[in-house]
Structures are given as C-alpha cells and as structure tokens.
C-alpha cells in the first residue's frame, strides 16, 4: 500500500501514466507482444502485470512507467524466488538476477536454473537468449528519463525507510492485538499464552 501511494505521488507529473491503455500498448509493442523474460507469444499465454523491481520490502519496486511490464504468468511466478531474497548474489536487482540463472553459477538443484533449462534446452541458446532479453529490458527502462532520474535516490533511501516502516507497523499491530486480547471478557472462548502459563487449579 505504501509503495503504491508513493508510486502515485512520485509519478504524478510524468508524461506517461502506467495505468493508461497507451502504456500497455507501448510495452507490448516494444517487446513484440512477447514475454520480456522468456520470449513466449503473449497471445498464447496467460498475461500478468509484472514489476521489474518487485513491490516488496527487499526490492522496493514502484508501480510507475519503466518498472511495469506485461509478462507471462509462469515467469512472473518463477521470478518471485529471486524477488523474495533479502540479499541477491547473481545481480544487483531481482529481475536481473532472474535472468542470470543460466545454469553456470548456482547449485545443481537451483529451481530457476531448471526453469530456464525447460524453456531453452540448448545451453548456448539459453545463455544468448537470457543475455539478449536482459539487454532489451535495460534498453526499455532507459527510455523513461523521469524514472531513471528517480531511481538512484529511491535505491539509496527506500530500503531503509521501508524496513523502519515495517518495524513500526509490526510494533503498532502487536500492541493493538495485545490491547484487544486484554479487553476481551473472561468468558470469551479462546485459549492464549497467558492461560497456558497459568498453573492448573
Ligand atoms: Zn515468460
Ligand atoms: Zn540458478
């Protein structure tokens, strides 16, 4: 919710609005109506709105032009593994990391490497396609100057800000829940830790 609100405010004066039909058309056109990650035909696949930098506390991506693509549902799901890692070892961002699983740097059991093997069986082709798609996405992002200008500042400040916000929200929720539990009547049918710790009568 915080990232959505921040996205709305940051991109208020930008020439292209991410939720406009024109933006989706532009994205589809740029990638030839194929998935930017696996190159499958989007006419034949289930499509989803995809955030290059995922909208979570580790990736702190925004819902703004330059960070939003249309991808196939499979890639969107597979990419979540990288997006949910606190520290990435293959690349500085989740989407780049996702495309770096070319089968040479990860343990043999890596699920993302297996995914790419299932898409392109031939190793040489796989490496080439992953590199090409990485470059295509980088080039796509570079065509949004407002986004490019905002990105370094956001990358520097957002992770720390979000970590603090999550901690504050958690602390607030915990104290509210404690208050709620304490204000319930004694007859309320639930069993909490306080009851469990009481010695048997
Ligand atoms: Zn895909
Ligand atoms: Zn891998």
mmCIF file of C-alpha atoms and ligand atoms in Angstrom:
data_model
loop_
_atom_site.group_PDB
_atom_site.id
_atom_site.type_symbol
_atom_site.label_atom_id
_atom_site.label_comp_id
_atom_site.label_asym_id
_atom_site.label_seq_id
_atom_site.Cartn_x
_atom_site.Cartn_y
_atom_site.Cartn_z
ATOM 1 C CA UNK A 1 0.000 0.000 0.000
ATOM 2 C CA UNK A 2 2.830 2.360 0.941
ATOM 3 C CA UNK A 3 4.688 1.626 -2.312
ATOM 4 C CA UNK A 4 1.524 2.164 -4.371
ATOM 5 C CA UNK A 5 0.857 5.525 -2.735
ATOM 6 C CA UNK A 6 4.497 6.533 -3.157
ATOM 7 C CA UNK A 7 4.356 5.481 -6.817
ATOM 8 C CA UNK A 8 1.275 7.611 -7.410
ATOM 9 C CA UNK A 9 2.877 10.688 -5.877
ATOM 10 C CA UNK A 10 6.280 10.316 -7.488
ATOM 11 C CA UNK A 11 4.872 9.822 -10.991
ATOM 12 C CA UNK A 12 2.167 12.497 -10.794
ATOM 13 C CA UNK A 13 3.812 14.838 -13.312
ATOM 14 C CA UNK A 14 5.275 12.172 -15.579
ATOM 15 C CA UNK A 15 4.142 12.224 -19.235
ATOM 16 C CA UNK A 16 3.159 8.526 -19.349
ATOM 17 C CA UNK A 17 0.786 7.066 -16.798
ATOM 18 C CA UNK A 18 1.431 3.430 -16.030
ATOM 19 C CA UNK A 19 -2.266 2.511 -15.821
ATOM 20 C CA UNK A 20 -3.163 4.081 -19.180
ATOM 21 C CA UNK A 21 -4.028 1.763 -22.055
ATOM 22 C CA UNK A 22 -1.326 3.533 -24.097
ATOM 23 C CA UNK A 23 1.354 2.374 -21.684
ATOM 24 C CA UNK A 24 0.360 -1.281 -22.007
ATOM 25 C CA UNK A 25 0.277 -0.941 -25.809
ATOM 26 C CA UNK A 26 3.711 0.664 -25.752
ATOM 27 C CA UNK A 27 5.145 -2.138 -23.616
ATOM 28 C CA UNK A 28 3.624 -4.877 -25.767
ATOM 29 C CA UNK A 29 4.915 -3.158 -28.894
ATOM 30 C CA UNK A 30 8.450 -2.752 -27.510
ATOM 31 C CA UNK A 31 8.677 -6.474 -26.813
ATOM 32 C CA UNK A 32 6.813 -7.610 -29.956
ATOM 33 C CA UNK A 33 3.917 -8.855 -27.784
ATOM 34 C CA UNK A 34 6.192 -11.482 -26.277
ATOM 35 C CA UNK A 35 7.132 -12.086 -22.650
ATOM 36 C CA UNK A 36 10.204 -9.883 -21.947
ATOM 37 C CA UNK A 37 11.799 -12.721 -19.952
ATOM 38 C CA UNK A 38 11.102 -15.959 -21.860
ATOM 39 C CA UNK A 39 10.042 -14.512 -25.253
ATOM 40 C CA UNK A 40 6.875 -16.638 -25.420
ATOM 41 C CA UNK A 41 3.995 -15.298 -27.529
ATOM 42 C CA UNK A 42 1.695 -13.387 -25.180
ATOM 43 C CA UNK A 43 -1.267 -14.131 -27.452
ATOM 44 C CA UNK A 44 -0.865 -17.783 -26.449
ATOM 45 C CA UNK A 45 -0.060 -17.276 -22.745
ATOM 46 C CA UNK A 46 -1.775 -16.086 -19.599
ATOM 47 C CA UNK A 47 -0.538 -12.489 -19.173
ATOM 48 C CA UNK A 48 0.030 -10.582 -15.978
ATOM 49 C CA UNK A 49 1.235 -7.126 -14.995
ATOM 50 C CA UNK A 50 4.822 -7.548 -13.890
ATOM 51 C CA UNK A 51 7.020 -5.254 -11.815
ATOM 52 C CA UNK A 52 10.699 -5.469 -12.785
ATOM 53 C CA UNK A 53 11.775 -4.389 -9.322
ATOM 54 C CA UNK A 54 9.265 -6.344 -7.255
ATOM 55 C CA UNK A 55 6.956 -4.421 -4.940
ATOM 56 C CA UNK A 56 8.176 -5.835 -1.663
ATOM 57 C CA UNK A 57 10.387 -4.619 1.143
ATOM 58 C CA UNK A 58 13.562 -6.121 -0.302
ATOM 59 C CA UNK A 59 13.183 -4.947 -3.905
ATOM 60 C CA UNK A 60 11.193 -1.743 -3.172
ATOM 61 C CA UNK A 61 9.881 -1.522 -6.730
ATOM 62 C CA UNK A 62 7.305 1.059 -7.737
ATOM 63 C CA UNK A 63 4.185 0.936 -9.874
ATOM 64 C CA UNK A 64 5.486 3.514 -12.363
ATOM 65 C CA UNK A 65 6.273 3.706 -16.073
ATOM 66 C CA UNK A 66 9.605 1.988 -16.675
ATOM 67 C CA UNK A 67 9.153 -0.575 -13.915
ATOM 68 C CA UNK A 68 5.978 -2.217 -15.217
ATOM 69 C CA UNK A 69 5.832 -4.811 -17.997
ATOM 70 C CA UNK A 70 3.395 -7.376 -19.330
ATOM 71 C CA UNK A 71 4.847 -10.851 -18.830
ATOM 72 C CA UNK A 72 3.666 -14.438 -18.922
ATOM 73 C CA UNK A 73 2.282 -15.787 -15.669
ATOM 74 C CA UNK A 74 4.907 -18.524 -15.479
ATOM 75 C CA UNK A 75 7.849 -16.099 -15.497
ATOM 76 C CA UNK A 76 6.052 -13.831 -13.052
ATOM 77 C CA UNK A 77 5.745 -16.762 -10.639
ATOM 78 C CA UNK A 78 9.279 -18.081 -11.193
ATOM 79 C CA UNK A 79 10.814 -14.652 -10.657
ATOM 80 C CA UNK A 80 9.346 -14.433 -7.151
ATOM 81 C CA UNK A 81 12.095 -16.664 -5.804
ATOM 82 C CA UNK A 82 14.717 -14.004 -6.592
ATOM 83 C CA UNK A 83 12.437 -11.164 -5.554
ATOM 84 C CA UNK A 84 11.917 -12.662 -2.118
ATOM 85 C CA UNK A 85 15.634 -12.997 -1.308
ATOM 86 C CA UNK A 86 16.948 -10.361 1.069
ATOM 87 C CA UNK A 87 20.409 -10.493 -0.467
ATOM 88 C CA UNK A 88 20.983 -11.284 -4.127
ATOM 89 C CA UNK A 89 24.235 -12.909 -5.205
ATOM 90 C CA UNK A 90 23.890 -13.019 -9.002
ATOM 91 C CA UNK A 91 22.968 -9.413 -9.812
ATOM 92 C CA UNK A 92 22.058 -6.148 -8.078
ATOM 93 C CA UNK A 93 18.321 -6.381 -8.812
ATOM 94 C CA UNK A 94 15.709 -9.153 -8.678
ATOM 95 C CA UNK A 95 14.799 -9.009 -12.371
ATOM 96 C CA UNK A 96 18.443 -9.062 -13.473
ATOM 97 C CA UNK A 97 19.158 -11.880 -11.060
ATOM 98 C CA UNK A 98 16.241 -13.871 -12.526
ATOM 99 C CA UNK A 99 17.876 -13.634 -15.967
ATOM 100 C CA UNK A 100 21.316 -14.542 -14.619
ATOM 101 C CA UNK A 101 20.320 -18.140 -13.807
ATOM 102 C CA UNK A 102 21.999 -19.564 -16.887
ATOM 103 C CA UNK A 103 22.982 -22.826 -15.200
ATOM 104 C CA UNK A 104 26.634 -21.980 -14.567
ATOM 105 C CA UNK A 105 26.706 -20.228 -11.189
ATOM 106 C CA UNK A 106 24.083 -21.902 -8.997
ATOM 107 C CA UNK A 107 23.910 -25.244 -7.172
ATOM 108 C CA UNK A 108 22.622 -28.094 -9.371
ATOM 109 C CA UNK A 109 19.257 -28.063 -7.593
ATOM 110 C CA UNK A 110 18.507 -24.399 -8.385
ATOM 111 C CA UNK A 111 14.841 -24.234 -9.431
ATOM 112 C CA UNK A 112 15.268 -21.091 -11.522
ATOM 113 C CA UNK A 113 18.139 -22.608 -13.494
ATOM 114 C CA UNK A 114 15.891 -25.636 -14.087
ATOM 115 C CA UNK A 115 13.119 -23.354 -15.249
ATOM 116 C CA UNK A 116 15.343 -21.756 -17.890
ATOM 117 C CA UNK A 117 16.573 -25.183 -18.948
ATOM 118 C CA UNK A 118 12.945 -26.155 -19.537
ATOM 119 C CA UNK A 119 12.464 -23.046 -21.714
ATOM 120 C CA UNK A 120 15.684 -23.377 -23.756
ATOM 121 C CA UNK A 121 17.206 -26.825 -23.634
ATOM 122 C CA UNK A 122 20.344 -25.871 -25.592
ATOM 123 C CA UNK A 123 22.894 -24.224 -23.292
ATOM 124 C CA UNK A 124 24.378 -21.858 -25.892
ATOM 125 C CA UNK A 125 20.948 -20.687 -26.996
ATOM 126 C CA UNK A 126 19.822 -20.307 -23.380
ATOM 127 C CA UNK A 127 22.753 -18.063 -22.432
ATOM 128 C CA UNK A 128 22.324 -15.961 -25.566
ATOM 129 C CA UNK A 129 18.563 -15.511 -25.117
ATOM 130 C CA UNK A 130 18.896 -14.589 -21.441
ATOM 131 C CA UNK A 131 21.600 -12.019 -22.250
ATOM 132 C CA UNK A 132 19.563 -10.593 -25.151
ATOM 133 C CA UNK A 133 16.442 -10.234 -23.006
ATOM 134 C CA UNK A 134 18.419 -8.624 -20.200
ATOM 135 C CA UNK A 135 19.732 -6.021 -22.654
ATOM 136 C CA UNK A 136 16.288 -5.453 -24.176
ATOM 137 C CA UNK A 137 14.800 -4.757 -20.749
ATOM 138 C CA UNK A 138 17.691 -2.440 -19.794
ATOM 139 C CA UNK A 139 17.183 -0.545 -23.034
ATOM 140 C CA UNK A 140 13.413 -0.344 -22.392
ATOM 141 C CA UNK A 141 14.000 1.125 -18.935
ATOM 142 C CA UNK A 142 16.435 3.696 -20.286
ATOM 143 C CA UNK A 143 13.647 5.244 -22.379
ATOM 144 C CA UNK A 144 11.933 6.612 -19.256
ATOM 145 C CA UNK A 145 14.098 9.585 -18.182
ATOM 146 C CA UNK A 146 11.934 10.545 -15.181
ATOM 147 C CA UNK A 147 12.210 7.015 -13.859
ATOM 148 C CA UNK A 148 15.970 6.924 -14.481
ATOM 149 C CA UNK A 149 16.432 10.166 -12.577
ATOM 150 C CA UNK A 150 14.368 8.966 -9.597
ATOM 151 C CA UNK A 151 15.918 5.501 -9.404
ATOM 152 C CA UNK A 152 19.316 6.228 -7.749
ATOM 153 C CA UNK A 153 17.689 8.271 -4.969
ATOM 154 C CA UNK A 154 14.992 5.667 -4.414
ATOM 155 C CA UNK A 155 17.540 2.846 -4.308
ATOM 156 C CA UNK A 156 19.537 4.728 -1.695
ATOM 157 C CA UNK A 157 16.673 5.686 0.583
ATOM 158 C CA UNK A 158 13.743 3.299 0.165
ATOM 159 C CA UNK A 159 15.112 0.037 1.612
ATOM 160 C CA UNK A 160 15.975 1.655 4.949
ATOM 161 C CA UNK A 161 12.744 3.633 5.025
ATOM 162 C CA UNK A 162 10.655 0.544 4.325
ATOM 163 C CA UNK A 163 12.456 -1.551 6.926
ATOM 164 C CA UNK A 164 11.680 1.122 9.523
ATOM 165 C CA UNK A 165 8.071 1.362 8.344
ATOM 166 C CA UNK A 166 7.587 -2.426 8.578
ATOM 167 C CA UNK A 167 9.101 -2.461 12.091
ATOM 168 C CA UNK A 168 6.887 0.423 13.202
ATOM 169 C CA UNK A 169 3.771 -1.214 11.729
ATOM 170 C CA UNK A 170 4.592 -4.530 13.370
ATOM 171 C CA UNK A 171 5.135 -2.881 16.738
ATOM 172 C CA UNK A 172 1.859 -0.996 16.378
ATOM 173 C CA UNK A 173 -0.049 -4.157 15.364
ATOM 174 C CA UNK A 174 1.404 -6.153 18.264
ATOM 175 C CA UNK A 175 0.408 -3.552 20.861
ATOM 176 C CA UNK A 176 -3.090 -3.250 19.332
ATOM 177 C CA UNK A 177 -3.570 -7.038 19.395
ATOM 178 C CA UNK A 178 -2.357 -7.194 22.998
ATOM 179 C CA UNK A 179 -4.809 -4.438 23.917
ATOM 180 C CA UNK A 180 -7.634 -6.238 22.096
ATOM 181 C CA UNK A 181 -6.929 -9.546 23.844
ATOM 182 C CA UNK A 182 -6.749 -7.883 27.250
ATOM 183 C CA UNK A 183 -10.082 -6.152 26.717
ATOM 184 C CA UNK A 184 -11.968 -9.351 25.851
ATOM 185 C CA UNK A 185 -14.386 -10.614 28.528
ATOM 186 C CA UNK A 186 -13.118 -13.557 30.611
ATOM 187 C CA UNK A 187 -15.868 -15.740 29.139
ATOM 188 C CA UNK A 188 -14.539 -15.282 25.583
ATOM 189 C CA UNK A 189 -13.839 -18.770 24.146
ATOM 190 C CA UNK A 190 -10.197 -18.649 23.237
ATOM 191 C CA UNK A 191 -7.009 -20.027 24.653
ATOM 192 C CA UNK A 192 -3.926 -17.788 24.678
ATOM 193 C CA UNK A 193 -0.436 -17.938 26.154
ATOM 194 C CA UNK A 194 -1.479 -16.306 29.416
ATOM 195 C CA UNK A 195 -3.945 -19.136 30.089
ATOM 196 C CA UNK A 196 -1.416 -21.769 29.086
ATOM 197 C CA UNK A 197 1.127 -20.394 31.551
ATOM 198 C CA UNK A 198 -1.264 -20.454 34.491
ATOM 199 C CA UNK A 199 -0.759 -23.367 36.887
ATOM 200 C CA UNK A 200 -3.589 -25.914 36.916
ATOM 201 C CA UNK A 201 -6.205 -25.325 39.592
HETATM 202 ZN ZN1 LIG B 1 7.712 -15.615 -19.699
HETATM 203 ZN ZN1 LIG B 2 20.090 -20.678 -10.641
#
